[in-house]
Amino acid sequence: MPQNLPATRLLMNRLRQVMAEDGEARSRLSQVVRLVASTMVADVCSIYHREPDGALLLIATEGLKTEAVNKTRMAAHEGLVGYVARTAEPIAIEDAPRHPAFSYRPETGEDPFHAFLGVPILRTGRVTGVLVVQNRTERTYRDEEIDTLQTISMILAEIVHRIEEDQSAPQPDRRQRFQNGGPLTGRIFCEGLGYGRAVLHDPVVPAARFFAADQTAEAIRLSDGLKELRASIDRMMLIDGAALGDDPRDVMEAYRLLAHDHSWAEKLQEGVRSGLSAEASVDRARREHRAKLSAARDPYLRERLHDLEDLDNRLLRILGGEASKPQITGERSVLVARRLGPAELLEYAKTGLKGILLEEAAASSHAAIVARAMGIPAVGGIEGLTTRVEQGDYIIVDAEQGQVHVRPDDAVYDAYKSRVALRSERQAAYAALKGLPARTKDGVNVSLLLNAGLDLDLDMLEPAGADGVGLFRTEFQFLVAETLPRLQDQIELYKRVLEKSGQKPVIFRTLDVGGDKVLPIMNQLREENPALGWRSIRFALDHKGLFRRQLRALVRAAGAGPLTVMFPMVTTPAEYREARALLQDEIDWSERRTGVRPQPVEMGVMLETPALAFSLMDLAGEVDFLSVGTNDLLQFFFAADRMTPFVSDRYDLISPAALRFLRMVAETCAVANIRLSVCGEATAKPLAALCFAALGFRSLSMAASSIGPVKLALRSIDLGGFRQALDAALDAPNEAFRNQVLSIALQHGADIPDS
């Protein structure tokens, strides 16, 4: 099967003609196998399609018996074809019958064939089939021959996908074909209901753009795109590298080396020389990286493949320019993405999105927090999302139950409309409470504050009826930018926050990065267990230049007004004292330079590690307030990583152990005269909010959408009676403790939606 560049170009030209023709997809496959067999001088060319159950069905062949087409079916792990599908890697064998994985199928008439070359057909990160060529004689297939067949398999992926669409023929209604296998499930990021057409975030290369009209021009376009990509990464390192120290710079340098890798660039250029467009050549590499990522188990290898896929996407956006960006029109749209950074998500803030779906994310990630700030129904952690949704599919986002209905039928759509009407009634009831205090039946006042991190969050302060900002996440200004924000940028943001808040209190949390919140400049720094690693106050105290610049911005923004600052994930009193001293130095420095200092100044800590709970008496008289961060506290308390779906939802705040611990914290703070609040996501649920209030927490901070339901629950309950009954339940819990607590709350008058 001798192969040279002119022959490859000839094959690409013929394939372009096949792709441009109208006609049924299966007839195109027959044309393709004949073209490949004749051009590559192969005795056999066959295509196997991966069925929903994983089996591989022979759907086209040139050289095997035609009566075997649509009859020969191989199990998912059977034979060399199954091996290619399982590993998502090409395999070339001189004498296939001698290979231990070989499976003989007599109905195909493959007895005389020895040499075997198989490559996976990849689409959206999954193997959809296998392309095979065979020769009678024993021979070694060269690298360029394997490369050519991989290029052909990318083109075949679109034809095979067309067959899959034909197999699930469109229904004659506006919502197209039905979703097989029921709804997709994930984790709720932002509660709500949404409906619209899918818009894919990742760059998509249409089949019409696979082939190069002018190979010389395409090669130049690709070279220019690579230069622009490398320059952008170099600029990022130049601006931000020194500010974060040696370790992040080292890992960012590793990322830069990937972008400058000659073998990656040469593989892309080879694709162009074979007749592909620049975009198609990059897309082919991306398909391979995604398939390898799906199969990889080694954490280091997975991170490198993530890096390569990120570079592929960056380069595709550079090559495509404005045309490569998702086109969100005035029609209802649901954004679908594998991964999404906060900066990218914010670009969609004003596009009228009706829903957001993410494949790889956690409910506590910064992408999820931005989704909540935007108030758009969002579900994340949906396994295989991008392989099951196509551009333009109708989708129902059920972010009340954590479900996604792709191409819903009439019954599902009618049920959705009924639930939307019910949700609108609820929202009207919550709006009526906006100007009323969160005062319990027995006269206990509870402050309900807003969790914020973006300018647009502050716009919800008045509509939600919030008493202030209980948590302003300052890290978002860092996370949404490619470069670190300048001192003046930070001052201006903090001033806007204070101005928008008016006379209402604002608690600024200092830079909280690491774990699931990674700065762009350090996005290659990987740890064995980042949740327990170099993050939050640890990171800030190790980067005093960065930390002091933020503290200076906060002091300057406050001027002579009040300033309230809290430090995240403090584990020991020494960490708090060191951070407090740095803030005090900045206050003194500002007064010497400007003659003014913030008044009053309050400093607090976030309780996110159990260790700090046993050091609170040591901080008596030193710390003004304590805010419980339930997101991290619960994962450390239960030893359950909140980024791991298998355990993240297994343990409940409303459990005897957790509530006893929080009761102990509240009692200690009362003795130490430390003001107590809570700002984690757990406060968003009315039953959990009632438990906090019963334990003595008088300040609860949450997303804007949660204030109404929580206020309704608080205003309807006899808190004193609930506290006594809750204490008794904690002393004698039953097996269904959550239901036990819910029953107690309802007995004392609590109005809890969907209880």
Coordinates of N, CA and C in Angstrom, one line a residue, residues 1-153:
M1 N 0.8 -1.2 0.0 CA 0.0 0.0 0.0 C 0.9 1.2 0.0
P2 N 1.7 1.5 -1.0 CA 2.5 2.6 -1.0 C 1.7 3.9 -1.0
Q3 N 2.2 4.9 -0.3 CA 1.4 6.1 -0.1 C 2.4 7.3 -0.2
N4 N 2.0 8.3 -1.0 CA 2.8 9.5 -1.0 C 1.8 10.7 -1.0
L5 N 2.4 11.9 -0.9 CA 1.6 13.1 -0.7 C 0.7 13.4 -1.8
P6 N 1.1 13.3 -3.1 CA 0.2 13.5 -4.2 C -1.0 12.5 -4.1
A7 N -0.8 11.3 -3.8 CA -1.9 10.3 -3.7 C -2.8 10.7 -2.6
T8 N -2.3 11.2 -1.4 CA -3.1 11.7 -0.3 C -4.0 12.8 -0.8
R9 N -3.4 13.8 -1.5 CA -4.1 14.9 -1.9 C -5.2 14.5 -2.9
L10 N -4.9 13.5 -3.8 CA -5.9 13.1 -4.7 C -7.1 12.5 -4.0
L11 N -6.8 11.7 -2.9 CA -7.8 11.1 -2.1 C -8.7 12.2 -1.4
M12 N -8.0 13.2 -0.9 CA -8.7 14.3 -0.2 C -9.7 15.0 -1.2
N13 N -9.2 15.2 -2.4 CA -10.0 15.9 -3.5 C -11.2 15.0 -3.8
R14 N -11.0 13.7 -3.9 CA -12.2 12.8 -4.2 C -13.2 12.8 -3.1
L15 N -12.6 12.8 -1.8 CA -13.5 12.8 -0.7 C -14.3 14.1 -0.6
R16 N -13.6 15.2 -0.9 CA -14.4 16.5 -0.9 C -15.5 16.4 -1.9
Q17 N -15.4 15.8 -3.0 CA -16.5 15.7 -4.0 C -17.6 14.8 -3.4
V18 N -17.2 13.7 -2.7 CA -18.2 12.9 -2.1 C -19.0 13.7 -1.0
M19 N -18.3 14.4 -0.2 CA -19.0 15.2 0.9 C -19.9 16.3 0.3
A20 N -19.5 16.8 -0.9 CA -20.3 17.9 -1.4 C -21.6 17.4 -2.2
E21 N -21.6 16.1 -2.5 CA -22.7 15.6 -3.2 C -23.9 15.4 -2.3
D22 N -25.1 15.5 -2.9 CA -26.4 15.2 -2.2 C -26.5 13.7 -2.3
G23 N -27.2 13.1 -1.3 CA -27.4 11.7 -1.4 C -27.5 11.1 0.0
E24 N -27.9 9.8 0.0 CA -28.1 9.1 1.3 C -26.7 8.7 1.9
A25 N -26.7 8.8 3.2 CA -25.4 8.7 3.9 C -24.7 7.3 3.6
R26 N -25.5 6.2 3.6 CA -24.9 4.9 3.4 C -24.3 4.7 2.0
S27 N -24.9 5.4 1.0 CA -24.3 5.3 -0.3 C -23.0 6.0 -0.3
R28 N -22.9 7.1 0.4 CA -21.6 7.8 0.5 C -20.6 6.9 1.1
L29 N -20.9 6.1 2.1 CA -19.9 5.2 2.8 C -19.4 4.2 1.7
S30 N -20.3 3.7 0.9 CA -19.9 2.7 -0.1 C -18.9 3.4 -1.1
Q31 N -19.1 4.7 -1.4 CA -18.2 5.4 -2.3 C -16.8 5.6 -1.6
V32 N -16.9 5.9 -0.3 CA -15.7 6.1 0.5 C -14.8 4.9 0.6
V33 N -15.4 3.7 0.9 CA -14.6 2.5 1.0 C -13.9 2.1 -0.3
R34 N -14.7 2.4 -1.4 CA -14.1 2.1 -2.7 C -12.9 3.0 -3.0
L35 N -13.1 4.3 -2.7 CA -12.1 5.3 -2.9 C -10.8 5.0 -2.1
V36 N -11.0 4.7 -0.8 CA -9.9 4.4 0.0 C -9.1 3.1 -0.4
A37 N -9.9 2.1 -0.8 CA -9.2 0.9 -1.2 C -8.4 1.1 -2.5
S38 N -9.0 1.8 -3.4 CA -8.3 2.0 -4.7 C -7.1 2.9 -4.6
T39 N -7.3 4.0 -3.9 CA -6.2 5.0 -3.8 C -5.1 4.6 -2.9
M40 N -5.4 3.8 -1.8 CA -4.3 3.4 -0.9 C -3.9 1.9 -1.3
V41 N -4.4 1.4 -2.4 CA -3.9 0.1 -2.9 C -4.1 -0.9 -1.8
A42 N -5.3 -1.0 -1.2 CA -5.6 -1.9 -0.2 C -6.6 -3.0 -0.8
D43 N -6.5 -4.2 -0.3 CA -7.4 -5.2 -0.8 C -8.8 -5.1 -0.1
V44 N -8.8 -4.6 1.1 CA -10.1 -4.4 1.8 C -10.1 -3.0 2.5
C45 N -11.3 -2.4 2.5 CA -11.5 -1.3 3.3 C -12.9 -1.4 3.9
S46 N -13.1 -1.4 5.2 CA -14.3 -1.6 5.9 C -14.6 -0.6 6.9
I47 N -15.9 -0.3 7.2 CA -16.3 0.6 8.2 C -17.2 -0.1 9.2
Y48 N -16.9 0.0 10.5 CA -17.8 -0.6 11.5 C -18.3 0.6 12.4
H49 N -19.6 0.5 12.6 CA -20.3 1.5 13.4 C -20.6 1.0 14.8
R50 N -20.3 1.9 15.8 CA -20.5 1.5 17.2 C -22.0 1.7 17.5
E51 N -22.6 0.6 17.9 CA -24.1 0.7 18.2 C -24.2 1.2 19.7
P52 N -25.5 1.6 20.0 CA -25.7 2.1 21.4 C -25.3 1.1 22.5
D53 N -25.3 -0.2 22.2 CA -24.9 -1.2 23.3 C -23.4 -1.5 23.2
G54 N -22.7 -0.7 22.4 CA -21.2 -0.9 22.3 C -20.8 -1.9 21.2
A55 N -21.7 -2.7 20.7 CA -21.3 -3.6 19.6 C -20.9 -2.9 18.4
L56 N -20.1 -3.5 17.5 CA -19.6 -2.9 16.3 C -20.1 -3.6 15.1
L57 N -20.9 -2.9 14.3 CA -21.6 -3.5 13.2 C -20.9 -3.1 11.9
L58 N -20.7 -4.0 11.0 CA -20.1 -3.8 9.7 C -21.2 -3.1 8.9
I59 N -20.9 -1.8 8.4 CA -21.9 -1.1 7.7 C -21.5 -0.8 6.3
A60 N -20.2 -1.0 5.9 CA -19.8 -0.8 4.5 C -18.4 -1.5 4.4
T61 N -18.2 -2.0 3.2 CA -17.0 -2.7 2.9 C -16.7 -2.7 1.4
E62 N -15.4 -2.8 1.1 CA -14.9 -3.1 -0.3 C -13.9 -4.1 -0.1
G63 N -14.2 -5.4 -0.5 CA -13.2 -6.4 -0.4 C -13.7 -7.6 0.4
L64 N -14.6 -7.4 1.4 CA -15.2 -8.5 2.1 C -16.5 -8.8 1.4
K65 N -17.2 -9.9 1.9 CA -18.4 -10.3 1.3 C -19.5 -9.2 1.6
T66 N -20.2 -8.8 0.5 CA -21.2 -7.7 0.7 C -22.4 -8.2 1.5
E67 N -22.7 -9.5 1.5 CA -23.8 -10.0 2.3 C -23.5 -9.9 3.8
A68 N -22.3 -9.7 4.2 CA -21.9 -9.5 5.6 C -22.3 -8.1 6.2
V69 N -22.5 -7.2 5.2 CA -22.9 -5.8 5.6 C -24.2 -5.8 6.4
N70 N -24.2 -5.1 7.5 CA -25.3 -4.9 8.4 C -25.7 -6.3 9.1
K71 N -24.9 -7.3 9.0 CA -25.1 -8.6 9.6 C -24.0 -8.9 10.6
T72 N -22.7 -8.7 10.2 CA -21.6 -9.0 11.0 C -21.5 -8.0 12.2
R73 N -21.7 -8.5 13.4 CA -21.7 -7.7 14.6 C -20.7 -8.3 15.6
M74 N -19.8 -7.4 16.0 CA -18.7 -7.8 17.0 C -19.0 -7.2 18.3
A75 N -18.8 -8.0 19.4 CA -19.0 -7.5 20.7 C -18.1 -6.3 21.0
A76 N -18.4 -5.5 22.0 CA -17.6 -4.3 22.3 C -16.1 -4.6 22.4
H77 N -15.7 -5.7 23.0 CA -14.3 -6.0 23.2 C -13.8 -7.1 22.4
E78 N -14.5 -7.4 21.3 CA -14.2 -8.6 20.5 C -13.2 -8.2 19.3
G79 N -12.2 -9.0 19.1 CA -11.3 -8.8 18.0 C -10.5 -7.6 17.9
L80 N -9.8 -7.4 16.8 CA -9.0 -6.2 16.6 C -9.8 -5.0 16.5
V81 N -11.0 -5.1 15.9 CA -11.8 -4.0 15.7 C -12.3 -3.5 17.1
G82 N -12.7 -4.4 18.0 CA -13.0 -4.0 19.3 C -11.9 -3.4 20.1
Y83 N -10.7 -3.9 19.8 CA -9.5 -3.4 20.5 C -9.3 -1.9 20.1
V84 N -9.4 -1.6 18.9 CA -9.3 -0.2 18.4 C -10.4 0.7 19.1
A85 N -11.6 0.2 19.1 CA -12.7 0.9 19.7 C -12.5 1.1 21.2
R86 N -12.0 0.1 21.9 CA -11.8 0.2 23.3 C -10.6 1.2 23.7
T87 N -9.5 1.1 22.9 CA -8.4 2.0 23.3 C -8.4 3.3 22.6
A88 N -9.2 3.5 21.6 CA -9.3 4.8 20.9 C -7.9 5.1 20.2
E89 N -7.2 4.1 19.9 CA -5.8 4.2 19.3 C -5.8 3.4 18.0
P90 N -5.0 3.8 17.1 CA -4.8 3.0 15.8 C -3.9 1.8 16.1
I91 N -4.1 0.7 15.4 CA -3.3 -0.4 15.5 C -2.9 -1.0 14.1
A92 N -1.7 -1.3 13.9 CA -1.2 -1.8 12.6 C -0.4 -3.1 12.9
I93 N -0.8 -4.2 12.2 CA -0.3 -5.5 12.5 C 0.1 -6.2 11.1
E94 N 1.3 -6.8 11.1 CA 1.7 -7.4 9.9 C 0.9 -8.7 9.6
D95 N 0.6 -9.5 10.6 CA -0.1 -10.8 10.4 C -1.2 -10.8 11.4
A96 N -2.3 -10.3 11.1 CA -3.4 -10.2 12.1 C -3.9 -11.6 12.7
P97 N -4.0 -12.6 11.9 CA -4.5 -13.9 12.5 C -3.6 -14.4 13.6
R98 N -2.4 -14.0 13.7 CA -1.5 -14.4 14.8 C -1.7 -13.6 16.1
H99 N -2.4 -12.5 16.0 CA -2.5 -11.6 17.1 C -3.5 -12.2 18.1
P100 N -3.2 -12.1 19.4 CA -4.1 -12.8 20.4 C -5.5 -12.2 20.5
A101 N -5.7 -10.9 20.0 CA -7.0 -10.3 20.0 C -7.8 -10.6 18.7
F102 N -7.2 -11.3 17.8 CA -7.9 -11.6 16.5 C -9.1 -12.4 16.7
S103 N -10.2 -12.1 16.0 CA -11.4 -12.8 16.0 C -11.8 -13.2 14.6
Y104 N -11.9 -14.4 14.3 CA -12.2 -14.9 12.9 C -13.7 -14.9 12.7
R105 N -14.2 -14.2 11.6 CA -15.6 -14.2 11.3 C -15.7 -14.7 9.9
P106 N -16.1 -16.0 9.7 CA -16.1 -16.6 8.4 C -17.0 -16.0 7.4
E107 N -18.1 -15.4 7.9 CA -19.2 -14.9 7.0 C -18.6 -13.7 6.2
T108 N -17.5 -13.1 6.6 CA -17.0 -12.0 5.9 C -16.0 -12.4 4.8
G109 N -15.6 -13.6 4.8 CA -14.6 -14.1 3.7 C -13.3 -13.4 3.9
E110 N -12.8 -13.2 5.1 CA -11.5 -12.5 5.4 C -10.4 -13.5 5.5
D111 N -10.6 -14.8 5.1 CA -9.5 -15.8 5.3 C -8.2 -15.4 4.7
P112 N -8.1 -14.8 3.4 CA -6.8 -14.6 2.8 C -6.1 -13.4 3.3
F113 N -6.6 -12.6 4.2 CA -6.0 -11.3 4.5 C -5.2 -11.4 5.8
H114 N -4.0 -10.8 5.7 CA -3.1 -10.8 6.8 C -2.8 -9.5 7.4
A115 N -2.3 -8.5 6.6 CA -2.0 -7.2 7.2 C -3.3 -6.5 7.6
F116 N -3.2 -5.8 8.7 CA -4.4 -5.1 9.3 C -4.0 -3.7 9.8
L117 N -4.8 -2.7 9.4 CA -4.6 -1.4 10.0 C -6.0 -0.9 10.3
G118 N -6.2 -0.5 11.6 CA -7.5 0.0 12.1 C -7.3 1.3 12.8
V119 N -8.2 2.3 12.6 CA -8.1 3.5 13.3 C -9.5 3.9 13.8
P120 N -9.6 4.5 15.0 CA -10.9 4.9 15.5 C -11.6 6.0 14.8
I121 N -12.9 6.0 14.6 CA -13.7 7.1 14.1 C -14.1 7.9 15.3
L122 N -13.7 9.1 15.5 CA -13.9 9.9 16.7 C -14.8 11.1 16.4
R123 N -15.7 11.3 17.3 CA -16.6 12.5 17.3 C -16.9 12.9 18.7
T124 N -16.7 14.2 19.0 CA -17.0 14.8 20.3 C -16.5 13.9 21.5
G125 N -15.2 13.5 21.3 CA -14.6 12.8 22.3 C -14.9 11.3 22.5
R126 N -15.7 10.7 21.7 CA -16.1 9.3 21.8 C -15.8 8.6 20.5
V127 N -15.6 7.3 20.6 CA -15.4 6.4 19.5 C -16.8 6.1 18.9
T128 N -17.1 6.5 17.7 CA -18.4 6.1 17.0 C -18.2 5.0 16.0
G129 N -17.0 4.6 15.8 CA -16.8 3.5 14.8 C -15.3 3.2 14.6
V130 N -15.1 2.3 13.7 CA -13.7 1.9 13.4 C -13.5 1.8 11.9
L131 N -12.5 2.4 11.3 CA -12.1 2.3 9.9 C -11.0 1.3 9.7
V132 N -11.1 0.3 8.9 CA -10.1 -0.7 8.7 C -9.7 -0.9 7.2
V133 N -8.4 -1.1 7.0 CA -7.9 -1.5 5.7 C -7.1 -2.8 6.0
Q134 N -7.2 -3.7 5.0 CA -6.5 -5.0 5.1 C -5.8 -5.3 3.7
N135 N -4.7 -6.1 3.8 CA -4.0 -6.5 2.7 C -3.7 -8.0 2.8
R136 N -3.6 -8.7 1.6 CA -3.4 -10.1 1.6 C -2.0 -10.5 2.1
T137 N -1.0 -9.7 1.7 CA 0.3 -10.0 2.1 C 0.7 -9.4 3.5
E138 N 1.6 -10.0 4.1 CA 2.1 -9.5 5.4 C 3.0 -8.2 5.1
R139 N 2.7 -7.1 5.7 CA 3.5 -5.9 5.5 C 3.4 -5.0 6.7
T140 N 4.3 -4.0 6.7 CA 4.3 -3.0 7.8 C 3.8 -1.7 7.3
Y141 N 2.8 -1.2 7.9 CA 2.2 0.1 7.5 C 3.0 1.2 8.1
R142 N 3.3 2.2 7.2 CA 4.1 3.3 7.6 C 3.3 4.3 8.4
D143 N 4.1 5.2 9.1 CA 3.4 6.2 9.9 C 2.5 7.2 9.1
E144 N 3.0 7.5 7.9 CA 2.2 8.4 7.0 C 0.9 7.7 6.5
E145 N 0.9 6.4 6.4 CA -0.3 5.7 6.0 C -1.3 5.7 7.1
I146 N -0.8 5.5 8.4 CA -1.7 5.6 9.5 C -2.3 7.0 9.7
D147 N -1.4 8.0 9.4 CA -1.9 9.3 9.5 C -3.0 9.6 8.5
T148 N -2.8 9.1 7.3 CA -3.8 9.4 6.2 C -5.1 8.7 6.6
L149 N -5.1 7.5 7.1 CA -6.3 6.8 7.5 C -7.0 7.6 8.7
Q150 N -6.2 8.1 9.6 CA -6.9 8.9 10.7 C -7.6 10.2 10.1
T151 N -7.0 10.8 9.1 CA -7.6 11.9 8.5 C -8.9 11.5 7.9
I152 N -8.9 10.4 7.2 CA -10.1 9.9 6.5 C -11.2 9.6 7.6
S153 N -10.8 9.1 8.7 CA -11.7 8.7 9.7 C -12.4 9.9 10.3

